Amino acid sequence: MDLRAGDSWGMLACLCTVLWHVPAVPALNRTGDPGPGPSIQKTYDLTRYLEHQLRSLAGTYLNYLGPPFNEPDFNPPRLGAETLPRATVNLEVWRSLNDKLRLTQNYEAYSHLLCYLRGLNRQAATAELRRSLAHFCTSLQGLLGSIAGVMAALGYPLPQPLPGTEPTWAPGPAHSDFLQKMDDFWLLKELQTWLWRSAKDFNRLKKKIQPPAAAVTLHLEAHGF
Amino acid sequence: MDKLSPLTPVSPRISFKSSLQHLDLEWTVQNLPHHQELKMIFLIEISRIRTSNIIWVGNYSTTVKWNQVIHWSWKSELPLECATHFVRIKSMVDNGMPPELSSWSEWSSWEEVHAQNPLEPNALFVFPKRKLVEEGANVTICSIFGSNLKDIFCYLEGELIHGEQLDSHILTFELSNVPFVRVSGMNFYCVEKPTNITDGIVLFVSKVLEEPKDFSCETRDFKTLSCTWSPGVDTGLGWSMQPSQSYTLVESVSRERKHCEHKNVCNWKITQELQEIYNFTLIAENHLRKRSVNIFFNLTHRVHPLAPYNVSLESIEATQATLRWKVLYHGNRYSLLCQVELEGEGKVIQSNVSVKVSGEEIFSELVPDTEYQACIRCAGAGHFWKWSEWNCQKFSTSEAAPSEALAVWSTVREENGSCIVNLFWKPLSKLHAKGKILHYNIITENLDKPHRVKLYSASGLANDMKLTLDQCAYQINVTASNSAGQSPASVIAISGDSGKEVEEERIQRTEDGFFVSWKPLSADNIIGYVVGWCVRLQDPLCDLQWKNIGPNTTSTVISSDAFRPGIRYDFRVYGISTGRVASLIEKRTGYYRELTPSMNPRVTVKNLTSHSFVLSWTDYSTNDQSGFIQGYHVSLKSKNRQCQPGFEKAVCSDDSVCCKYNIKNPEQKTFTVENLQPESHYEFLVTSYTRVGEGPNGTFTAVTTPDELSYTLVQIILPMIFSVLLIISVCYWKSQWVKEKCYPEIPDPNKSSILSLIKSKENPHLTIMNVKDCIPDALEVINKPESTKAQVMGTEKPFLAESELTAYLYPLQKEHSGPGPWICFENFTYNQSASDAGLCGHIPVPSKDLPWQQGLLTQPDNLLNVLEGNCEQPLREIPAGEASLNYVSQLASPLYGDKDSFSNNPTTTMPEPCSDYKMQMAVPACLASPLPSKESSLSSVVLLDQGEHYH
């Protein structure tokens, strides 16, 4: 798992700008109708930003957990993390996903992951770590809203949570601290995989919906930040 | 059960606490008598894994009643989940007899404890699941695994560790003296390869709880006790394993306790009934440990008063002020001791005042016009605990009149009959000024006319004043004024006596400064001496400094931070007479530190000959240098490296060999370098030197001596050239005169050669007519184109046909109608045709100069012929006054007003401008006839009617 703390102020500034513009996603503001293209692009940018942000957060959090969780080749079984939504999917299956399903899976995954992530905040003993986690949760909430905006722009309904399937965080007596740490480890890993997959999803969606010339333009704009 | 012997423990029931690793036993004793208590001893055996593996045996003594359930607990080092434990008990009555004499009951049956369910073949567990220990503790960790798992690897904090095989499926790990690593605990896990089945635990190691340090309580207002302490390290851990240690305050006198919200401070409310004695215990605790500290005190001994308030300064005068303040009232029995500090003028004065409610302190002997700061703080008077915070107030005393007379000095010079006095005074020190000096008053009193008093005023910032007095016998009083009054007057007198001439002496600076001494004057007349000097020589007023010295002292040391090296300072010593008149008695001059000269003389070369030249630097001032100039070095370099007499060989500044001559007289500013070779190259450099050393390295100036021959030649040729030039100048100057004499532009007839020729050949009596001899007559110019044309047709010459304009000129014969002698003024412009025609009548003037005419102009002989051949009447025969005068204008255009008329004849040349004067002479009238042109036009000539006459 390649979760190394890195920092790039340029990237941060770029993506903060994206976040700033999240409320202005046309899909959410139905005043104009520029199509779903810009909101898909911004959602894509947001996933890239969150990837970067998570790299820094995961580094800090895994160091907090201590070895072996911060060792690069540590690969424990999932155990309690089985309930986490899996980002890994067969390539053919992934290709065959239609837009609605693709977006729905993303939305559902981040809804669950956000909930688990909030539980992570309770374990943190240092104020600094709690602040970082809270900041990331806010960003992830923004991504969720952005995906919802894209779905709305495309006319897809938001998935309704099934009763009784609300994800819970229950580190009870049966759940040892070590297994809890393993779950945290898997949560961060799965989150990273999901962000990577989402970038692919939104890139695919972007190319599919936008004409090639517009895609080139948007690509250049993204580089221009 | 009935088969059991009496008092055998029955129904042992075992339970365990996983978190504490406790094994809890409960049993009863069979067949105990009713209402009877027995003192009994129980022997307990604990086996692990199998009954035969007894790991612990121990006694437990207690008093047992009938039907009583007995509890006993045992703590296992090994996590109970890792192995099955067996327990059995037997008992006996403790009747005081030795155990061997007493009889034990039978053993109870083995009770088995399974803390963990039977393992599945692929199961792997590590215990204890949650373990909290203090730093330095010993911990046992065990791992159990199913029958299918073989290769188990266990890691502590990522490091592989090897355990002890307790059983085929149990591994134990003894960790001793565990350290604190992080708040999220140490990670221990085991993994089975290659199935990657993993389990682990987090071992939470807490830091050891420290005893609170510096525990102390105090009150500021007798309402609240504030207890503070240093908490030490935080023992909180993550995963809710252990929060930070908590603190509880317990007061044993009142038996009250309070949980403290903060980790280093706790406020305790003082009850209404004033409790004087307090016994506080501060308890710090976490999950593992409890620590406490205790203090016992009297409340009045722990009073930290609040800062005094309402601090004010009243009745502030020049030397006195009153400070008043208030403190919080703590009852009649409790008073405060207040410390008052007055800070000002760099000094601090302290005093103590005992206060219950309010206090007062009077400050006296203050310095006028001075800023002070009064500060006050208080502490308990009976028992000192802590000072309150300071409360400070600033104030300034008012001004008082200056107490000291000014130190005054002056320089005097006479200018145009007036006396210019530059008056200087030193500003009063703050101590003596006693306020801001607003202005200085200067009163001048004429000593000769005591009633002539004049008042001047200078700004409070001024230190000098220039006075112009009508004479130099004045007494000057100077006073300084502030808002409160005036200083005593300083008196200085000046006189017109310039005093005697005093010779200046040089002095050397000592370590302390310039030592200036002088010969004492008669003590009766002298009230003191003054030594004056200038600090900044460039300033017009030079920042004059002076030092007053008593009458009995004849020397002083002048020192100042303003003295600079390389600057020459002049000191003047004045004696002050009883009339306060200063007279110069000594002059001293010296350098604070002499330096080498900053510049070398600028040398000019004079009198350069083939054997010598003179160097001169007369404009080099020896007084303005960085030290006393002691002389000059003349360095000379030549190719042959031979030194002239008086020179010495030396190494020059550029490391070359040169010859040096030392001029030891600083006033000698010329030097003749002699014994030089002609036509040789020399280089010289003149440097000045002081006591410290020579001037800066300069560049040598090159001089080449001339050769002797050229020198001689120069001596001869130069005067010759001068003479020739002089002659040429004279010649040029006289050239006009020579020209006038030799070849004038307008010949004088009297000097004409023609005349001499005529005289010699024809008529030796021929004379030149004087203009005054001429009788002027009128001339009339008539234009008669037709008649004249017809008249002259017969005698027309070919050239006339070409003339387009013709003017006729003939004399008007009013009085002399008959033919008579003619007097002609010759103008070749007009009379040339006349000479050509050979007529004495009207002759038309040709329109152009023909070659033969030009020949006439240029050849006097032709003219001579004309005169000889055509004029029959000699001029001399014409009687004056009767002759008709034919006048031809010399300024008017000869004939033609329209030059266009020439365009038809390209061969016709333009006549010369007619403004030129030609030689004029008297000619016979026959020659002065106009020559009409056949195509003359009225419009193109100047026509005068017959009635118009020229005079």
PDB file of N, CA and C in Angstrom, chain A residues 61 63-69 71 74-77 79 123 125-126 176-182 184, chain B residues 129-130 157-158 182-189 196-202 204 237-241:
ATOM      1  N   TYR A  61      -1.793   8.966  10.185  1.00  0.00           N
ATOM      2  CA  TYR A  61      -2.636   8.074  11.005  1.00  0.00           C
ATOM      3  C   TYR A  61      -1.976   6.707  11.203  1.00  0.00           C
ATOM      4  N   ASN A  63       1.168   6.086  11.186  1.00  0.00           N
ATOM      5  CA  ASN A  63       2.258   6.246  12.162  1.00  0.00           C
ATOM      6  C   ASN A  63       1.703   6.276  13.568  1.00  0.00           C
ATOM      7  N   TYR A  64       0.554   6.846  13.697  1.00  0.00           N
ATOM      8  CA  TYR A  64      -0.111   6.871  15.013  1.00  0.00           C
ATOM      9  C   TYR A  64      -0.454   5.447  15.463  1.00  0.00           C
ATOM     10  N   LEU A  65      -0.890   4.633  14.528  1.00  0.00           N
ATOM     11  CA  LEU A  65      -1.194   3.235  14.885  1.00  0.00           C
ATOM     12  C   LEU A  65       0.065   2.478  15.266  1.00  0.00           C
ATOM     13  N   GLY A  66       1.158   2.829  14.681  1.00  0.00           N
ATOM     14  CA  GLY A  66       2.423   2.172  14.997  1.00  0.00           C
ATOM     15  C   GLY A  66       2.677   0.972  14.101  1.00  0.00           C
ATOM     16  N   PRO A  67       3.892   0.386  14.186  1.00  0.00           N
ATOM     17  CA  PRO A  67       4.201  -0.776  13.372  1.00  0.00           C
ATOM     18  C   PRO A  67       3.331  -1.969  13.811  1.00  0.00           C
ATOM     19  N   PRO A  68       2.887  -2.824  12.963  1.00  0.00           N
ATOM     20  CA  PRO A  68       3.313  -2.958  11.562  1.00  0.00           C
ATOM     21  C   PRO A  68       2.448  -2.153  10.593  1.00  0.00           C
ATOM     22  N   PHE A  69       1.480  -1.374  11.126  1.00  0.00           N
ATOM     23  CA  PHE A  69       0.512  -0.728  10.222  1.00  0.00           C
ATOM     24  C   PHE A  69       1.150   0.327   9.329  1.00  0.00           C
ATOM     25  N   GLU A  71       4.084  -0.035   8.060  1.00  0.00           N
ATOM     26  CA  GLU A  71       5.123  -0.640   7.223  1.00  0.00           C
ATOM     27  C   GLU A  71       4.566  -0.870   5.818  1.00  0.00           C
ATOM     28  N   PHE A  74       3.053  -4.388   4.823  1.00  0.00           N
ATOM     29  CA  PHE A  74       2.092  -5.034   5.736  1.00  0.00           C
ATOM     30  C   PHE A  74       0.771  -5.251   4.992  1.00  0.00           C
ATOM     31  N   ASN A  75       0.340  -6.492   4.984  1.00  0.00           N
ATOM     32  CA  ASN A  75      -0.869  -6.814   4.227  1.00  0.00           C
ATOM     33  C   ASN A  75      -1.704  -7.816   5.015  1.00  0.00           C
ATOM     34  N   PRO A  76      -2.410  -7.361   6.047  1.00  0.00           N
ATOM     35  CA  PRO A  76      -3.160  -8.295   6.892  1.00  0.00           C
ATOM     36  C   PRO A  76      -4.461  -8.741   6.212  1.00  0.00           C
ATOM     37  N   PRO A  77      -5.059  -9.805   6.703  1.00  0.00           N
ATOM     38  CA  PRO A  77      -6.374 -10.185   6.175  1.00  0.00           C
ATOM     39  C   PRO A  77      -7.403  -9.126   6.541  1.00  0.00           C
ATOM     40  N   LEU A  79     -10.549  -9.428   7.669  1.00  0.00           N
ATOM     41  CA  LEU A  79     -11.261  -9.735   8.911  1.00  0.00           C
ATOM     42  C   LEU A  79     -12.478  -8.816   9.089  1.00  0.00           C
ATOM     43  N   GLN A 123     -11.068   7.502  17.735  1.00  0.00           N
ATOM     44  CA  GLN A 123      -9.914   6.773  18.258  1.00  0.00           C
ATOM     45  C   GLN A 123      -8.696   7.672  18.432  1.00  0.00           C
ATOM     46  N   ALA A 125      -6.095  10.151  19.564  1.00  0.00           N
ATOM     47  CA  ALA A 125      -5.819  10.696  20.893  1.00  0.00           C
ATOM     48  C   ALA A 125      -5.249  12.099  20.829  1.00  0.00           C
ATOM     49  N   THR A 126      -4.757  12.499  19.660  1.00  0.00           N
ATOM     50  CA  THR A 126      -4.146  13.834  19.593  1.00  0.00           C
ATOM     51  C   THR A 126      -5.072  14.795  18.860  1.00  0.00           C
ATOM     52  N   SER A 176     -11.230  -6.671  19.262  1.00  0.00           N
ATOM     53  CA  SER A 176     -10.005  -6.271  19.967  1.00  0.00           C
ATOM     54  C   SER A 176      -9.440  -4.988  19.369  1.00  0.00           C
ATOM     55  N   ASP A 177      -8.595  -4.349  20.170  1.00  0.00           N
ATOM     56  CA  ASP A 177      -7.988  -3.098  19.712  1.00  0.00           C
ATOM     57  C   ASP A 177      -7.140  -3.329  18.473  1.00  0.00           C
ATOM     58  N   PHE A 178      -6.494  -4.492  18.456  1.00  0.00           N
ATOM     59  CA  PHE A 178      -5.642  -4.775  17.303  1.00  0.00           C
ATOM     60  C   PHE A 178      -6.478  -4.914  16.034  1.00  0.00           C
ATOM     61  N   LEU A 179      -7.599  -5.652  16.166  1.00  0.00           N
ATOM     62  CA  LEU A 179      -8.461  -5.798  14.992  1.00  0.00           C
ATOM     63  C   LEU A 179      -9.046  -4.449  14.582  1.00  0.00           C
ATOM     64  N   GLN A 180      -9.298  -3.656  15.595  1.00  0.00           N
ATOM     65  CA  GLN A 180      -9.788  -2.303  15.299  1.00  0.00           C
ATOM     66  C   GLN A 180      -8.769  -1.518  14.468  1.00  0.00           C
ATOM     67  N   LYS A 181      -7.534  -1.651  14.862  1.00  0.00           N
ATOM     68  CA  LYS A 181      -6.473  -0.968  14.103  1.00  0.00           C
ATOM     69  C   LYS A 181      -6.399  -1.514  12.684  1.00  0.00           C
ATOM     70  N   MET A 182      -6.614  -2.854  12.574  1.00  0.00           N
ATOM     71  CA  MET A 182      -6.593  -3.449  11.246  1.00  0.00           C
ATOM     72  C   MET A 182      -7.730  -2.901  10.392  1.00  0.00           C
ATOM     73  N   ASP A 184      -9.077   0.022  10.715  1.00  0.00           N
ATOM     74  CA  ASP A 184      -8.694   1.388  10.342  1.00  0.00           C
ATOM     75  C   ASP A 184      -7.755   1.360   9.145  1.00  0.00           C
TER      76      ASP A 184
ATOM     77  N   LYS B 129      -6.445  -9.574  25.339  1.00  0.00           N
ATOM     78  CA  LYS B 129      -6.921  -8.694  24.292  1.00  0.00           C
ATOM     79  C   LYS B 129      -6.708  -7.218  24.632  1.00  0.00           C
ATOM     80  N   ARG B 130      -6.994  -6.878  25.843  1.00  0.00           N
ATOM     81  CA  ARG B 130      -6.770  -5.482  26.271  1.00  0.00           C
ATOM     82  C   ARG B 130      -5.945  -5.523  27.535  1.00  0.00           C
ATOM     83  N   GLU B 157       5.814  -4.823  17.866  1.00  0.00           N
ATOM     84  CA  GLU B 157       6.149  -3.561  17.191  1.00  0.00           C
ATOM     85  C   GLU B 157       6.888  -3.815  15.877  1.00  0.00           C
ATOM     86  N   GLY B 158       6.411  -4.830  15.178  1.00  0.00           N
ATOM     87  CA  GLY B 158       6.997  -5.125  13.871  1.00  0.00           C
ATOM     88  C   GLY B 158       8.252  -5.972  13.917  1.00  0.00           C
ATOM     89  N   ARG B 182       3.853   4.789  22.656  1.00  0.00           N
ATOM     90  CA  ARG B 182       2.924   5.775  22.078  1.00  0.00           C
ATOM     91  C   ARG B 182       1.569   5.627  22.766  1.00  0.00           C
ATOM     92  N   VAL B 183       0.752   6.649  22.612  1.00  0.00           N
ATOM     93  CA  VAL B 183      -0.542   6.616  23.295  1.00  0.00           C
ATOM     94  C   VAL B 183      -1.465   5.591  22.672  1.00  0.00           C
ATOM     95  N   SER B 184      -1.191   5.190  21.435  1.00  0.00           N
ATOM     96  CA  SER B 184      -2.047   4.181  20.808  1.00  0.00           C
ATOM     97  C   SER B 184      -1.558   2.762  21.122  1.00  0.00           C
ATOM     98  N   GLY B 185      -0.623   2.594  22.020  1.00  0.00           N
ATOM     99  CA  GLY B 185      -0.214   1.276  22.498  1.00  0.00           C
ATOM    100  C   GLY B 185       0.810   0.586  21.617  1.00  0.00           C
ATOM    101  N   MET B 186       1.384  -0.508  22.197  1.00  0.00           N
ATOM    102  CA  MET B 186       2.341  -1.330  21.455  1.00  0.00           C
ATOM    103  C   MET B 186       1.564  -2.461  20.777  1.00  0.00           C
ATOM    104  N   ASN B 187       1.944  -2.736  19.558  1.00  0.00           N
ATOM    105  CA  ASN B 187       1.236  -3.759  18.783  1.00  0.00           C
ATOM    106  C   ASN B 187       1.992  -5.081  18.843  1.00  0.00           C
ATOM    107  N   PHE B 188       1.278  -6.130  19.234  1.00  0.00           N
ATOM    108  CA  PHE B 188       1.831  -7.485  19.224  1.00  0.00           C
ATOM    109  C   PHE B 188       0.889  -8.326  18.371  1.00  0.00           C
ATOM    110  N   TYR B 189       1.448  -9.021  17.382  1.00  0.00           N
ATOM    111  CA  TYR B 189       0.573  -9.857  16.568  1.00  0.00           C
ATOM    112  C   TYR B 189       1.315 -11.096  16.096  1.00  0.00           C
ATOM    113  N   ASN B 196      -1.638 -16.709   6.264  1.00  0.00           N
ATOM    114  CA  ASN B 196      -1.773 -15.286   6.608  1.00  0.00           C
ATOM    115  C   ASN B 196      -2.887 -15.056   7.634  1.00  0.00           C
ATOM    116  N   ILE B 197      -3.207 -16.124   8.388  1.00  0.00           N
ATOM    117  CA  ILE B 197      -4.178 -15.938   9.472  1.00  0.00           C
ATOM    118  C   ILE B 197      -3.483 -15.134  10.562  1.00  0.00           C
ATOM    119  N   THR B 198      -4.144 -14.094  10.968  1.00  0.00           N
ATOM    120  CA  THR B 198      -3.484 -13.104  11.836  1.00  0.00           C
ATOM    121  C   THR B 198      -4.367 -12.795  13.037  1.00  0.00           C
ATOM    122  N   ASP B 199      -3.710 -12.594  14.150  1.00  0.00           N
ATOM    123  CA  ASP B 199      -4.393 -12.020  15.306  1.00  0.00           C
ATOM    124  C   ASP B 199      -3.351 -11.263  16.114  1.00  0.00           C
ATOM    125  N   GLY B 200      -3.832 -10.301  16.861  1.00  0.00           N
ATOM    126  CA  GLY B 200      -2.885  -9.517  17.638  1.00  0.00           C
ATOM    127  C   GLY B 200      -3.567  -8.802  18.774  1.00  0.00           C
ATOM    128  N   ILE B 201      -2.767  -8.158  19.549  1.00  0.00           N
ATOM    129  CA  ILE B 201      -3.293  -7.376  20.667  1.00  0.00           C
ATOM    130  C   ILE B 201      -2.581  -6.027  20.681  1.00  0.00           C
ATOM    131  N   VAL B 202      -3.170  -5.113  21.416  1.00  0.00           N
ATOM    132  CA  VAL B 202      -2.505  -3.826  21.648  1.00  0.00           C
ATOM    133  C   VAL B 202      -2.202  -3.758  23.137  1.00  0.00           C
ATOM    134  N   PHE B 204      -1.277  -1.584  26.009  1.00  0.00           N
ATOM    135  CA  PHE B 204      -1.232  -0.162  26.357  1.00  0.00           C
ATOM    136  C   PHE B 204      -0.321   0.021  27.557  1.00  0.00           C
ATOM    137  N   LEU B 237      -4.209   7.692  27.459  1.00  0.00           N
ATOM    138  CA  LEU B 237      -3.930   6.787  26.341  1.00  0.00           C
ATOM    139  C   LEU B 237      -5.109   6.794  25.382  1.00  0.00           C
ATOM    140  N   GLY B 238      -4.836   6.369  24.170  1.00  0.00           N
ATOM    141  CA  GLY B 238      -5.867   6.364  23.149  1.00  0.00           C
ATOM    142  C   GLY B 238      -6.779   5.156  23.274  1.00  0.00           C
ATOM    143  N   TRP B 239      -7.676   5.087  22.336  1.00  0.00           N
ATOM    144  CA  TRP B 239      -8.652   3.997  22.272  1.00  0.00           C
ATOM    145  C   TRP B 239      -9.455   3.877  23.569  1.00  0.00           C
ATOM    146  N   SER B 240      -9.613   5.011  24.234  1.00  0.00           N
ATOM    147  CA  SER B 240     -10.365   5.081  25.499  1.00  0.00           C
ATOM    148  C   SER B 240      -9.810   4.145  26.548  1.00  0.00           C
ATOM    149  N   MET B 241      -8.560   3.808  26.383  1.00  0.00           N
ATOM    150  CA  MET B 241      -7.972   2.884  27.363  1.00  0.00           C
ATOM    151  C   MET B 241      -7.773   3.571  28.699  1.00  0.00           C
TER     152      MET B 241
END
